[in-house]
Structures are given as C-alpha cells and as structure tokens.
PDB file of C-alpha atoms in Angstrom:
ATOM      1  CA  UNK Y   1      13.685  38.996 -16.856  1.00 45.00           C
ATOM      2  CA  UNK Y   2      13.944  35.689 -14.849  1.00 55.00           C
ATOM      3  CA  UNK Y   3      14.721  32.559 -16.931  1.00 66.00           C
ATOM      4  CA  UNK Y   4      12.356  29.919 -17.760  1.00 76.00           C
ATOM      5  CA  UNK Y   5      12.339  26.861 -15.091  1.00 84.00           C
ATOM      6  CA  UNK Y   6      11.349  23.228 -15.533  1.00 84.00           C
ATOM      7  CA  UNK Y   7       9.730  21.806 -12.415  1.00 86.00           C
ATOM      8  CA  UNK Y   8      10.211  18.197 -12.009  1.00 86.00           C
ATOM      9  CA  UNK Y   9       8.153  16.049  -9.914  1.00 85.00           C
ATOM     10  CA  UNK Y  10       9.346  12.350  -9.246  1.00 81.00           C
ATOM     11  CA  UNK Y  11       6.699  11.607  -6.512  1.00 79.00           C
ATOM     12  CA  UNK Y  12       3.790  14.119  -5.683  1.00 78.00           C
ATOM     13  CA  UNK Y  13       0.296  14.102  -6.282  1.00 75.00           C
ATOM     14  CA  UNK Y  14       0.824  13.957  -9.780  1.00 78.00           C
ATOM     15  CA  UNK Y  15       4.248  13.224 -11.261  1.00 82.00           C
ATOM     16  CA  UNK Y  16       6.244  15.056 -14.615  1.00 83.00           C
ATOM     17  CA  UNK Y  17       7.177  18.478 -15.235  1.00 84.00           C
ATOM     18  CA  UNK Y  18       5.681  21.601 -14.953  1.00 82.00           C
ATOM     19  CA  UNK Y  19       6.326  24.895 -16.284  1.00 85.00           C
ATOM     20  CA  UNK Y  20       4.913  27.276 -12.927  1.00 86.00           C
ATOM     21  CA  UNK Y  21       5.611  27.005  -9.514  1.00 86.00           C
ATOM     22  CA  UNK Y  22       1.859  27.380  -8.310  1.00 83.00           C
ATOM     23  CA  UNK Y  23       1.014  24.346 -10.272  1.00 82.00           C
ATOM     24  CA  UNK Y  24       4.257  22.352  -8.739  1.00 85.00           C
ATOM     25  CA  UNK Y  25       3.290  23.189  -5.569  1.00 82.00           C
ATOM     26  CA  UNK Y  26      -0.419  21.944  -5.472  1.00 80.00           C
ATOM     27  CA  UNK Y  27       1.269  18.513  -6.282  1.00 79.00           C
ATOM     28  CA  UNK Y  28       4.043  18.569  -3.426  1.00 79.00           C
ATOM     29  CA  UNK Y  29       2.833  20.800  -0.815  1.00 79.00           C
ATOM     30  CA  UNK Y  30       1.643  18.526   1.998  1.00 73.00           C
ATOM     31  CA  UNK Y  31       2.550  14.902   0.183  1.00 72.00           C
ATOM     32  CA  UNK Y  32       4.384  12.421   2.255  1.00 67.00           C
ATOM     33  CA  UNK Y  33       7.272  11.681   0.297  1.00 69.00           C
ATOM     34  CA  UNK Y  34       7.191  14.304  -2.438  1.00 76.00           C
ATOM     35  CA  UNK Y  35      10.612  14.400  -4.538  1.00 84.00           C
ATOM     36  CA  UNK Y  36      10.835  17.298  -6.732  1.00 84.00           C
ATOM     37  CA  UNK Y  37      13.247  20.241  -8.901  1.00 86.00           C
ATOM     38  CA  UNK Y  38      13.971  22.796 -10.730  1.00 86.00           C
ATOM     39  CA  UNK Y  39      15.812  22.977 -13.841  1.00 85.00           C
ATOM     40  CA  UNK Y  40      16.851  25.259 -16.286  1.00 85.00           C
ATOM     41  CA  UNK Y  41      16.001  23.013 -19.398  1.00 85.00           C
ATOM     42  CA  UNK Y  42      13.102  20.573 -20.197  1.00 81.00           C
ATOM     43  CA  UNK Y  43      15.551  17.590 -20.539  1.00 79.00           C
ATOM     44  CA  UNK Y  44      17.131  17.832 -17.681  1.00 83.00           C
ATOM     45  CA  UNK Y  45      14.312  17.410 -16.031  1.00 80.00           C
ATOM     46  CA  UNK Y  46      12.618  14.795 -18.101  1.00 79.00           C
ATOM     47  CA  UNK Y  47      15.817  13.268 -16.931  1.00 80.00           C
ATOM     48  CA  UNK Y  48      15.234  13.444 -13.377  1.00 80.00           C
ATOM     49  CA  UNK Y  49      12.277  11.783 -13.400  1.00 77.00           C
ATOM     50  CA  UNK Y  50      12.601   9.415 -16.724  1.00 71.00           C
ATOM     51  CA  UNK Y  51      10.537   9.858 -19.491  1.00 46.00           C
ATOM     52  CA  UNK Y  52       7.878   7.162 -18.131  1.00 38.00           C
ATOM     53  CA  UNK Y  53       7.427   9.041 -14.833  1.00 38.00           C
ATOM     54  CA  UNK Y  54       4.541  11.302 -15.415  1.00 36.00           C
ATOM     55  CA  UNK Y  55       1.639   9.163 -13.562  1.00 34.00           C
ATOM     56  CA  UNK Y  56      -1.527  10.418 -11.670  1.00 33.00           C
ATOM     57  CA  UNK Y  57      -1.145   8.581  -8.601  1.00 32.00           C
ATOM     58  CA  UNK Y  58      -4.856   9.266  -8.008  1.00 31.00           C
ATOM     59  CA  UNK Y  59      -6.042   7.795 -11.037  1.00 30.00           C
ATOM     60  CA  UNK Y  60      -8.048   4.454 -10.884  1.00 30.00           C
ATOM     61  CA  UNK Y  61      -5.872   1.395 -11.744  1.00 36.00           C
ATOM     62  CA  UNK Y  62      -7.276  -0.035 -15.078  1.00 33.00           C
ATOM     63  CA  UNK Y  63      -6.963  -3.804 -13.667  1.00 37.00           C
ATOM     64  CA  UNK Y  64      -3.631  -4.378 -14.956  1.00 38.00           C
ATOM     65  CA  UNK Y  65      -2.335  -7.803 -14.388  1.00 37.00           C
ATOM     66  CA  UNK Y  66      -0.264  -9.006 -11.879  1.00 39.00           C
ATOM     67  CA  UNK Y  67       3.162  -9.004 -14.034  1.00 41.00           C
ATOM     68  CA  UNK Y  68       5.214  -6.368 -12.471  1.00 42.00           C
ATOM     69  CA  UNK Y  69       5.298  -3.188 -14.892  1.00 47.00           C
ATOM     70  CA  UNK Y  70       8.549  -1.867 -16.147  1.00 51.00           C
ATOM     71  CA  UNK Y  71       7.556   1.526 -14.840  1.00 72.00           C
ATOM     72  CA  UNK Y  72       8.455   0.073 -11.227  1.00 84.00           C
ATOM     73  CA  UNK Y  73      11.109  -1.276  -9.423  1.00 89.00           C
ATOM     74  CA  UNK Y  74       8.509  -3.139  -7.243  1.00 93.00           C
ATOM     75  CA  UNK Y  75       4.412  -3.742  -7.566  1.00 95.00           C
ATOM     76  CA  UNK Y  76       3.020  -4.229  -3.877  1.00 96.00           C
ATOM     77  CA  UNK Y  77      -0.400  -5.551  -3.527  1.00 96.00           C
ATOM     78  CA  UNK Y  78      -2.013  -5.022  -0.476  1.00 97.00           C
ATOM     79  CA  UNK Y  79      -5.528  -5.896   1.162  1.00 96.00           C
ATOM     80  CA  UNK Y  80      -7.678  -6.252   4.543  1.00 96.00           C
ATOM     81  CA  UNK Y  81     -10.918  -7.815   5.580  1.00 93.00           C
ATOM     82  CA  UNK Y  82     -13.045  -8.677   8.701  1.00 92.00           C
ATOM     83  CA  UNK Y  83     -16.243 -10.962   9.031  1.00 88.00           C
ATOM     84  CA  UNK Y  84     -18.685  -9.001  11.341  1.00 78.00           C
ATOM     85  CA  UNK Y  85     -20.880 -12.431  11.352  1.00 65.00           C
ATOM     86  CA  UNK Y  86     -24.340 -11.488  13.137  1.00 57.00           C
ATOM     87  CA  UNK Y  87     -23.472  -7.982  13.466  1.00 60.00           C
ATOM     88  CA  UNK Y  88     -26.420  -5.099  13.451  1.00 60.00           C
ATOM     89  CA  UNK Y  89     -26.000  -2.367  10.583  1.00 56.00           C
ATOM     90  CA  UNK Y  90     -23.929   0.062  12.524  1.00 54.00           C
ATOM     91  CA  UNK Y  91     -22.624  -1.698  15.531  1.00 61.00           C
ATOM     92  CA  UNK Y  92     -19.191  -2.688  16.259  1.00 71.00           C
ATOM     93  CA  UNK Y  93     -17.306  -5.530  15.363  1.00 80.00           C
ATOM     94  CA  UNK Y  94     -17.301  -8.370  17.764  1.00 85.00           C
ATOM     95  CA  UNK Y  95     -14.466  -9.743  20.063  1.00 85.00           C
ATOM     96  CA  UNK Y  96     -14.967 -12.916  18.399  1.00 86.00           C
ATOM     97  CA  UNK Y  97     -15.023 -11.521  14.685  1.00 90.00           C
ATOM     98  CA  UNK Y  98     -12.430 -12.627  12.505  1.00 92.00           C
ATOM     99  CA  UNK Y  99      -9.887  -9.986  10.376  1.00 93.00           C
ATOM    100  CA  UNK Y 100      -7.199 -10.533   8.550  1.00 95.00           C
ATOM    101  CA  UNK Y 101      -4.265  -8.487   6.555  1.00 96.00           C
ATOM    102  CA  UNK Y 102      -2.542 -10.022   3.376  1.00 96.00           C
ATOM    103  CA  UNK Y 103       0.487  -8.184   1.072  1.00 96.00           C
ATOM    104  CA  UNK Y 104       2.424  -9.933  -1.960  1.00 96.00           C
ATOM    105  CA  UNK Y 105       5.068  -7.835  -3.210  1.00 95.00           C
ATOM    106  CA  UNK Y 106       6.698  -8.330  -7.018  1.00 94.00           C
ATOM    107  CA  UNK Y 107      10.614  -8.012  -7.366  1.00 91.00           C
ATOM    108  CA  UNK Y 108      11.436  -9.055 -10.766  1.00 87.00           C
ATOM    109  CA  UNK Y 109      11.801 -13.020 -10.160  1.00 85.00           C
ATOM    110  CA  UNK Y 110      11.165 -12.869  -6.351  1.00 88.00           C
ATOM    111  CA  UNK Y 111       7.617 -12.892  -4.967  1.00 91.00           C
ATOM    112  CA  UNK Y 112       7.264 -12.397  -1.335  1.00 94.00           C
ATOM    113  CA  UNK Y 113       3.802 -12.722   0.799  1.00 95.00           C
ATOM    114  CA  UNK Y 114       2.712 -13.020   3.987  1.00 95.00           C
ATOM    115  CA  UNK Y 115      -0.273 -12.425   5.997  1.00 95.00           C
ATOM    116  CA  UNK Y 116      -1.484 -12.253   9.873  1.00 94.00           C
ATOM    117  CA  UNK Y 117      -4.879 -12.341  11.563  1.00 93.00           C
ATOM    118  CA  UNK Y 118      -6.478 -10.958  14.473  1.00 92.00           C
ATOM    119  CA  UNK Y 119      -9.800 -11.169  16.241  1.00 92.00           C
ATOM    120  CA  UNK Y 120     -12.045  -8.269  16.840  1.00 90.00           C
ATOM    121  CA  UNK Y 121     -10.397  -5.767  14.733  1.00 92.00           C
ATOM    122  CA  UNK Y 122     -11.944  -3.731  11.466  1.00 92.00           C
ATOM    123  CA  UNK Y 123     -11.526  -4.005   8.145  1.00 93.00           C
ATOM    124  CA  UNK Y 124      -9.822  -0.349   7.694  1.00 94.00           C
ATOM    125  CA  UNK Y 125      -7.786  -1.646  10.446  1.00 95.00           C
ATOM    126  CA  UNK Y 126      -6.554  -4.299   8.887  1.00 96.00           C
ATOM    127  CA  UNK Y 127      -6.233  -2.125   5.476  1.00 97.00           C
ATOM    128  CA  UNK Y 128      -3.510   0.352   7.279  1.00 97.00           C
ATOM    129  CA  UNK Y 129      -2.031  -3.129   8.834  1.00 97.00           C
ATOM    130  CA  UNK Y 130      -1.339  -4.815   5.376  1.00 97.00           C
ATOM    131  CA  UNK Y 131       0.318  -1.946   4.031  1.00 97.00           C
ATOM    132  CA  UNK Y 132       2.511  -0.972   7.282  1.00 97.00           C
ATOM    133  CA  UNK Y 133       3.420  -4.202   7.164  1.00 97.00           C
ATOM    134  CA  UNK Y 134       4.551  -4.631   3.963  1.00 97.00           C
ATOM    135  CA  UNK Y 135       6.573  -1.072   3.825  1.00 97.00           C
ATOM    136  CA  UNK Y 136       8.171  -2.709   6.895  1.00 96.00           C
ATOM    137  CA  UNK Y 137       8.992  -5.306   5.185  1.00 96.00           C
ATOM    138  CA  UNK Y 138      10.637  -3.568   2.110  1.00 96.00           C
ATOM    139  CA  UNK Y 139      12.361  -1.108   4.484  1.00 95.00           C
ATOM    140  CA  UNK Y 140      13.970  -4.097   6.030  1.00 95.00           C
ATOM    141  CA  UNK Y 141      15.300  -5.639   2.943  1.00 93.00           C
ATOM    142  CA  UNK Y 142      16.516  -1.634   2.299  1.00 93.00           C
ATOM    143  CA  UNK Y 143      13.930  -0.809  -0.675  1.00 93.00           C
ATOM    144  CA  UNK Y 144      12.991   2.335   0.271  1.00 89.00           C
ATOM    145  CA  UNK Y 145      15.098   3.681  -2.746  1.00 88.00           C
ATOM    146  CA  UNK Y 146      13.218   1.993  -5.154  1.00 90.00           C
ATOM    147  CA  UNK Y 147      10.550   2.866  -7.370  1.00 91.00           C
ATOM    148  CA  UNK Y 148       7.406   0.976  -6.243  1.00 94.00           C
ATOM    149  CA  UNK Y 149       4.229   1.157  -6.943  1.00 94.00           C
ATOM    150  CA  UNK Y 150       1.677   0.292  -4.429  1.00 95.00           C
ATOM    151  CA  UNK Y 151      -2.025  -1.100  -5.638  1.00 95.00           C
ATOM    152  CA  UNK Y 152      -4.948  -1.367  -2.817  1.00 95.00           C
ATOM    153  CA  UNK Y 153      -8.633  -0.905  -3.227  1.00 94.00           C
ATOM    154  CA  UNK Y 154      -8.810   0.996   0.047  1.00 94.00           C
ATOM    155  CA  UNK Y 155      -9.920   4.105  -0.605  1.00 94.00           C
ATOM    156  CA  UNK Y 156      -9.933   4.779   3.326  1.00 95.00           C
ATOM    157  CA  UNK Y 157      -6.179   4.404   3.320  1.00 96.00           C
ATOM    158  CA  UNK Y 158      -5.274   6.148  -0.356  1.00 94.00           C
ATOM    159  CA  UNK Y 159      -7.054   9.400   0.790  1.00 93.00           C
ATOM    160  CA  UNK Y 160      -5.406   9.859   4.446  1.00 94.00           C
ATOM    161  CA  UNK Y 161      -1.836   9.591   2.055  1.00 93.00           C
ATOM    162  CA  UNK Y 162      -2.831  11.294  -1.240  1.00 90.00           C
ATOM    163  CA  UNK Y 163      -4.213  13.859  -0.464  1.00 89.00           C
ATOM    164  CA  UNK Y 164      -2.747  14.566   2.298  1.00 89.00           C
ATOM    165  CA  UNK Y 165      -4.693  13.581   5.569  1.00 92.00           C
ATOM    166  CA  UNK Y 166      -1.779  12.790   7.126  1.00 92.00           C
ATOM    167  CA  UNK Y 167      -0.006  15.951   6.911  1.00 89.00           C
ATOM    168  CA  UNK Y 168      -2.620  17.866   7.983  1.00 92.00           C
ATOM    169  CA  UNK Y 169      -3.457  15.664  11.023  1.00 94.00           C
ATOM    170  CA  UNK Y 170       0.340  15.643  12.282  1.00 92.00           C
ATOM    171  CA  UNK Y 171       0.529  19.365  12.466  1.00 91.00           C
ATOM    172  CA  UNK Y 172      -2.672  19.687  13.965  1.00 92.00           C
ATOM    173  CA  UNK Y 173      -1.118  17.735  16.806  1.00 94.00           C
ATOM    174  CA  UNK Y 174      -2.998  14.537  15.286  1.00 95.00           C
ATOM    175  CA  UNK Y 175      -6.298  15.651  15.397  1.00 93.00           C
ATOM    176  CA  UNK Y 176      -9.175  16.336  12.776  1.00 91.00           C
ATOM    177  CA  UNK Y 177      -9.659  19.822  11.323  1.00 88.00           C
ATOM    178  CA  UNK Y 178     -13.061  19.313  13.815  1.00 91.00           C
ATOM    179  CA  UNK Y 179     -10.752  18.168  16.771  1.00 88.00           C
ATOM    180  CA  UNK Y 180     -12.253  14.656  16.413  1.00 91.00           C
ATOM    181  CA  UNK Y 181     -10.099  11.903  17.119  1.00 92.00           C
ATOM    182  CA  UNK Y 182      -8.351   9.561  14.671  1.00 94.00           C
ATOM    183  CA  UNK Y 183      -9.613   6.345  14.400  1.00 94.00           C
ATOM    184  CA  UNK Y 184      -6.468   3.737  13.830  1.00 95.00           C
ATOM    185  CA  UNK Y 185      -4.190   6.597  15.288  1.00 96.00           C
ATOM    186  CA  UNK Y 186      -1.242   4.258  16.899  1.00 96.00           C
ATOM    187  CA  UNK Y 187      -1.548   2.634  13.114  1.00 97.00           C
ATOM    188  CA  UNK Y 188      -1.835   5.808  10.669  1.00 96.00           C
ATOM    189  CA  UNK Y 189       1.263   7.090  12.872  1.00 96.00           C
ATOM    190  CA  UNK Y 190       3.617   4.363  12.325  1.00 96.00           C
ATOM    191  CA  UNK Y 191       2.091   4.467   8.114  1.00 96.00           C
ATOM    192  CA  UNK Y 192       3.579   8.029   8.319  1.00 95.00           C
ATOM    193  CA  UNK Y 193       6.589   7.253   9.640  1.00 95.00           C
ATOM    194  CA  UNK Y 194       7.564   4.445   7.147  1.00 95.00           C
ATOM    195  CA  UNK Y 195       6.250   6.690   4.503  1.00 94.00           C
ATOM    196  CA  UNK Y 196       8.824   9.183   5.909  1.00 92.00           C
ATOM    197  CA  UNK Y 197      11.941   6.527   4.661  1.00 93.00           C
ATOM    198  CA  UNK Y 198      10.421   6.114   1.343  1.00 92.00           C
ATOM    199  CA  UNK Y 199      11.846   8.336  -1.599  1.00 87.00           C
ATOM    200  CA  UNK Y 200       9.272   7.200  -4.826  1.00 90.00           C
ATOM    201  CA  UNK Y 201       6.478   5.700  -3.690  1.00 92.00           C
ATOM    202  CA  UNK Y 202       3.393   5.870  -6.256  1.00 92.00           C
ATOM    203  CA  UNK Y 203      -0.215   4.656  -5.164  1.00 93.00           C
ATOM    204  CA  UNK Y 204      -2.965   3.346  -7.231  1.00 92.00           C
ATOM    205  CA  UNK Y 205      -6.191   2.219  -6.209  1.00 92.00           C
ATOM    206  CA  UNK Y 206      -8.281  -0.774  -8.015  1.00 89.00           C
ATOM    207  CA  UNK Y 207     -11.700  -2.059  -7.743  1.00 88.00           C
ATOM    208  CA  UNK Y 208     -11.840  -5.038  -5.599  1.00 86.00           C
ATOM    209  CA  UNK Y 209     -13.022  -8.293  -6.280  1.00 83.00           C
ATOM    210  CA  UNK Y 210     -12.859  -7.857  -9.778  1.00 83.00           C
ATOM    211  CA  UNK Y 211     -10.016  -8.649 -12.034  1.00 83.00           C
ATOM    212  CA  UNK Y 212      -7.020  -7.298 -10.642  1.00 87.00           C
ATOM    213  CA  UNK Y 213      -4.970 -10.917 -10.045  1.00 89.00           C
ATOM    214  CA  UNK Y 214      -2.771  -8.929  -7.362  1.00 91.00           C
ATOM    215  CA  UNK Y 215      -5.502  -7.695  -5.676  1.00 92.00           C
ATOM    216  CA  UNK Y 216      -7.455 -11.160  -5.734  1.00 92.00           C
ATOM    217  CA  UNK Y 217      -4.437 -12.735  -4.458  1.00 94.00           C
ATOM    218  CA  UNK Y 218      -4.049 -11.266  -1.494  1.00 94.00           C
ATOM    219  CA  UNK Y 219      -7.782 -11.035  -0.864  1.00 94.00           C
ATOM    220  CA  UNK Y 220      -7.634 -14.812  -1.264  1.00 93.00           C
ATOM    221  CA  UNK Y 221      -4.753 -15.219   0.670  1.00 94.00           C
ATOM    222  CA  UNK Y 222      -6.108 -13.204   3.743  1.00 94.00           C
ATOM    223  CA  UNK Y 223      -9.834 -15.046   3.627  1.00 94.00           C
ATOM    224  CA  UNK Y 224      -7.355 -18.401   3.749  1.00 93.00           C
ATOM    225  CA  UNK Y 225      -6.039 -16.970   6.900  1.00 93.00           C
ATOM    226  CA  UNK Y 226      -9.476 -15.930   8.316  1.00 93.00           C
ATOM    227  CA  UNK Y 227     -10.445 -19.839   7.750  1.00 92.00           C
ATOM    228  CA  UNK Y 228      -7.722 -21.218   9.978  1.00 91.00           C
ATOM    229  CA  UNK Y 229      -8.018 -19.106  12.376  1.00 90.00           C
ATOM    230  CA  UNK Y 230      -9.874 -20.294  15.958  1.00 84.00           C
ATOM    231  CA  UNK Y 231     -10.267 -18.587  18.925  1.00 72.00           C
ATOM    232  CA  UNK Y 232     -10.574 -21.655  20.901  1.00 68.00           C
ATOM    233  CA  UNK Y 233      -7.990 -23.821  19.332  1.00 50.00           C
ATOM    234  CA  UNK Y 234      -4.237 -22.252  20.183  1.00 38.00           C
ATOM    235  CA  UNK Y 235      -2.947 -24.942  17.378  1.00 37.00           C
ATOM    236  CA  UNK Y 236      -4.456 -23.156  14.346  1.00 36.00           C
ATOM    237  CA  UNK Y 237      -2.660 -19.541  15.211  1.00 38.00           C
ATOM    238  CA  UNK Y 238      -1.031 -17.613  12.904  1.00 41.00           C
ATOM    239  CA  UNK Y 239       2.481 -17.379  11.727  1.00 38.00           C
ATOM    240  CA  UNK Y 240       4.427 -17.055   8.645  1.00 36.00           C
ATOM    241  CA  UNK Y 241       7.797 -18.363   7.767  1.00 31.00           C
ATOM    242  CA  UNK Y 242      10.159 -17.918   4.530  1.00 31.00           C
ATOM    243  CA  UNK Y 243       7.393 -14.739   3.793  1.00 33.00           C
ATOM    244  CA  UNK Y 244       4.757 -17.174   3.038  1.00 34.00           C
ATOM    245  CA  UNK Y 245       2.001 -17.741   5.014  1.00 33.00           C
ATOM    246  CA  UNK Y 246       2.249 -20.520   7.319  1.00 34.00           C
ATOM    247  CA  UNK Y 247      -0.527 -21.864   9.469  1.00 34.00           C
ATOM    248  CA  UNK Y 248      -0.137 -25.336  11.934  1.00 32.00           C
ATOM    249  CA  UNK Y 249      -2.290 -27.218   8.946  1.00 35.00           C
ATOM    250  CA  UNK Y 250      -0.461 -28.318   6.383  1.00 33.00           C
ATOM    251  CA  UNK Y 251      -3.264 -28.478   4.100  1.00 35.00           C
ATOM    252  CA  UNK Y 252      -3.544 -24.737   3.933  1.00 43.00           C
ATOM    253  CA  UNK Y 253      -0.035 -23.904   3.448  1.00 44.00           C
ATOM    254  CA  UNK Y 254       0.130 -25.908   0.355  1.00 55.00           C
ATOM    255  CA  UNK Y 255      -3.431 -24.539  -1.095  1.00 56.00           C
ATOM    256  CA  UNK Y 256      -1.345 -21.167  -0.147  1.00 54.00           C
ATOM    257  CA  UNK Y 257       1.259 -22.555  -2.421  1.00 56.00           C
ATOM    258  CA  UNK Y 258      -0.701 -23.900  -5.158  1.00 65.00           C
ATOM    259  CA  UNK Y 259      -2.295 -20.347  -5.744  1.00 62.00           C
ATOM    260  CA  UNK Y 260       0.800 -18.942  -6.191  1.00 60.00           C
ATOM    261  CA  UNK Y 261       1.561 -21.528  -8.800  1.00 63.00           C
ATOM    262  CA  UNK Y 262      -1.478 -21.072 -10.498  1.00 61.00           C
ATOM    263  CA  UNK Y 263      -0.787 -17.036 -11.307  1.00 55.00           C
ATOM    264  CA  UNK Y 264       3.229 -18.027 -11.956  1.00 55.00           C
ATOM    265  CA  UNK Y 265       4.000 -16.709  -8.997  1.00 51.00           C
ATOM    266  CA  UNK Y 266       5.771 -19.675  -7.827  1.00 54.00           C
ATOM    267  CA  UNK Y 267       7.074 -22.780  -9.131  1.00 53.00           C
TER     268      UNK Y 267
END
C-alpha cells in the first residue's frame, strides 16, 4: 500500500497542504508561478510553506490597511485609469484622452512609487502597465525571491493570471479559445514573462475607491499625474526620479510628497 503524502502548495491558486493529488493539481496546473511538494509528513510540509501560508489568492481583500502585513515580504499596490472626456457609450478612447498608471510598493521601512502617463490609451491598458511596471521594478532591485503580495482592483488583470488566461493563451499560440485576438497582447506577454522570474507571488483584489489606503494612494497618485499632463505643453511631461513621481511643476511633486506623509509613508 502506497504511503500517505502531504502536498504543499507555496503559490497556486490556493495555497497550504493537501492530502490528494487531484485536489493539488486543480491549484497548480496552469498557474504562472506555482511552487509546490510532496512530503511524507504533515510538518514537513507545513514547513515548506510556513504555517501562515494557506491564503486564497482569489479571495476579495477585506480593505486591510496600508501597513505591510507580516504574511509578506512586500505589499504592492497597483492601479490604472483613463478619462474618455466626451466619449459615446461604446466608442474608443480618444487620441487626446488622458491615462495614467501608478504602483507604491511596501518594504518594511522603504516605500517606493512612481507613476507614468500616456495619451490615448485604456484603462485595462494602463492596469497591465502599473503592474509590469512595478514587477520590473522589484525584479531589478532582485525581489523576485520574496514573498509579496500584490493588491489591485482590476479584475481584468487578476483573471488573465489566476485563473489562468495566460497559460492557456500562450499554448494556444496567443490566441483565444475562439481564435480572437488579445487585446493588450505586446503587454500581457511581457506580464507573463516577469511573472515567469517570480517564485511567491500572491494576488488579491480590493474594491476600488473605497477604503483600501494602498489602493487610494495610487489611484490618487495616478489622477495627480493625469492633471499635469498636456498634450500641447512639452514642459509638463512625465518623469519620475528617486521612484517618486516627478513632474516639471514643483507644486505637484510636493502635494505628491505631502500624501505620502499624510498615510506615514514618508517623513
């Protein structure tokens, strides 16, 4: 008779240890990033995953505040927005629209943010952009072996990585199950990718505008950028400097600032 295993799951659809393989693999099979194995006894295994690990990376974030939990090595908040002003129901956005992408990511006492803007683009566009940018940001500073935890209120981008879009478009040679094309392809491919480097990523999604300070910050700080930016005036474009965003007026980098003090963020 075989011997009992213990089938731990650090990162997966839903994380912690399971007693059959069937129900393992309906939490690994097709994930980006799933971490996961066997063990002869139930400690070991609790061990490979700590104690704390077992979290539903589908469930709805209950609006915790912006303190970084212990749970996580890292707490990255990202967000993206567009103003379709004068748009009808159903068309597309404008050349002239605004859209912007904001992330702020928590490392114990640092506290890094930036955000970018572009003209004409869509708000899931700039949802995938916020979050590629800021896993290109922690792979850069060689965090991809942390434990982060990563809070949006995209539901647009959550689904295409949890459960497991992404997957199945790559080995249909990036199409649809239809054969429809991907919208945001050149985007969604470079998401996989970084995804790819990343050993315990957990995702979390959280109504917007409502009282997630993480997720107001950034929604904030990306509207801040939408205000500065002009498509006629070369002197208000964007850039960012010391991972804060920076624009030509002063006045809005230190409103930037002064948010960031306000939520202890910065002093």
């Amino acid at each position: 008779m075989a011997s009992k295993k213990f089938y731990a799951v650090k990162s997966g659809r839903k994380t912690g240890v399971f007693t059959t393989w069937p129900e393992t693999e309906s939490q690994v099979k097709g994930f980006s990033g799933a971490i996961y194995k066997s063990f002869k006894t139930l400690g070991e295994a609790e061990d490979f995953i700590g104690k704390s690990g077992k979290k539903n990376i589908n469930s709805v974030d209950k609006n915790k505040p912006v303190q970084s939990s212990t749970d996580y090595e890292l707490t990255v908040y990202t967000d993206g927005g567009s103003r379709n002003n004068g748009n009808v129901a159903g068309q597309h956005v404008k050349s002239d629209d605004k859209a912007a992408w904001a992330y702020l990511i928590l490392h114990g006492n640092h506290r890094y943010a930036n955000s970018a803007g572009e003209f004409g683009a869509t708000n899931n566009r700039m949802e995938i952009m916020a979050l590629v940018k800021a896993l290109a940001f922690l792979k850069s500073k060689k965090y991809n072996y942390s434990k982060i935890k990563c809070v949006l209120d995209s539901k647009y981008v959550l689904d295409a990585i949890t459960k497991g879009w992404l997957n199945g478009w790559k080995k249909r040679g990036w199409k649809k199950s239809n054969g429809a094309e991907i919208k945001n392809l050149a985007l969604f491919k470079q998401l996989d990718l970084l995804l790819s480097v990343f050993t315990n990523v957990n995702f979390v999604w959280t109504k917007g505008h409502a009282n997630n300070e993480g997720n107001n910050f950034v929604d904030n700080l990306l509207n801040q950028t939408m205000d500065n930016m002009n498509i006629n005036d070369s002197k208000n474009s964007i850039d960012s400097q010391n991972n804060i965003v920076e624009n030509k007026d002063s006045a809005s980098v230190e409103s930037i600032k002064d948010n960031l003090r306000k939520i202890g963020l910065l002093k």
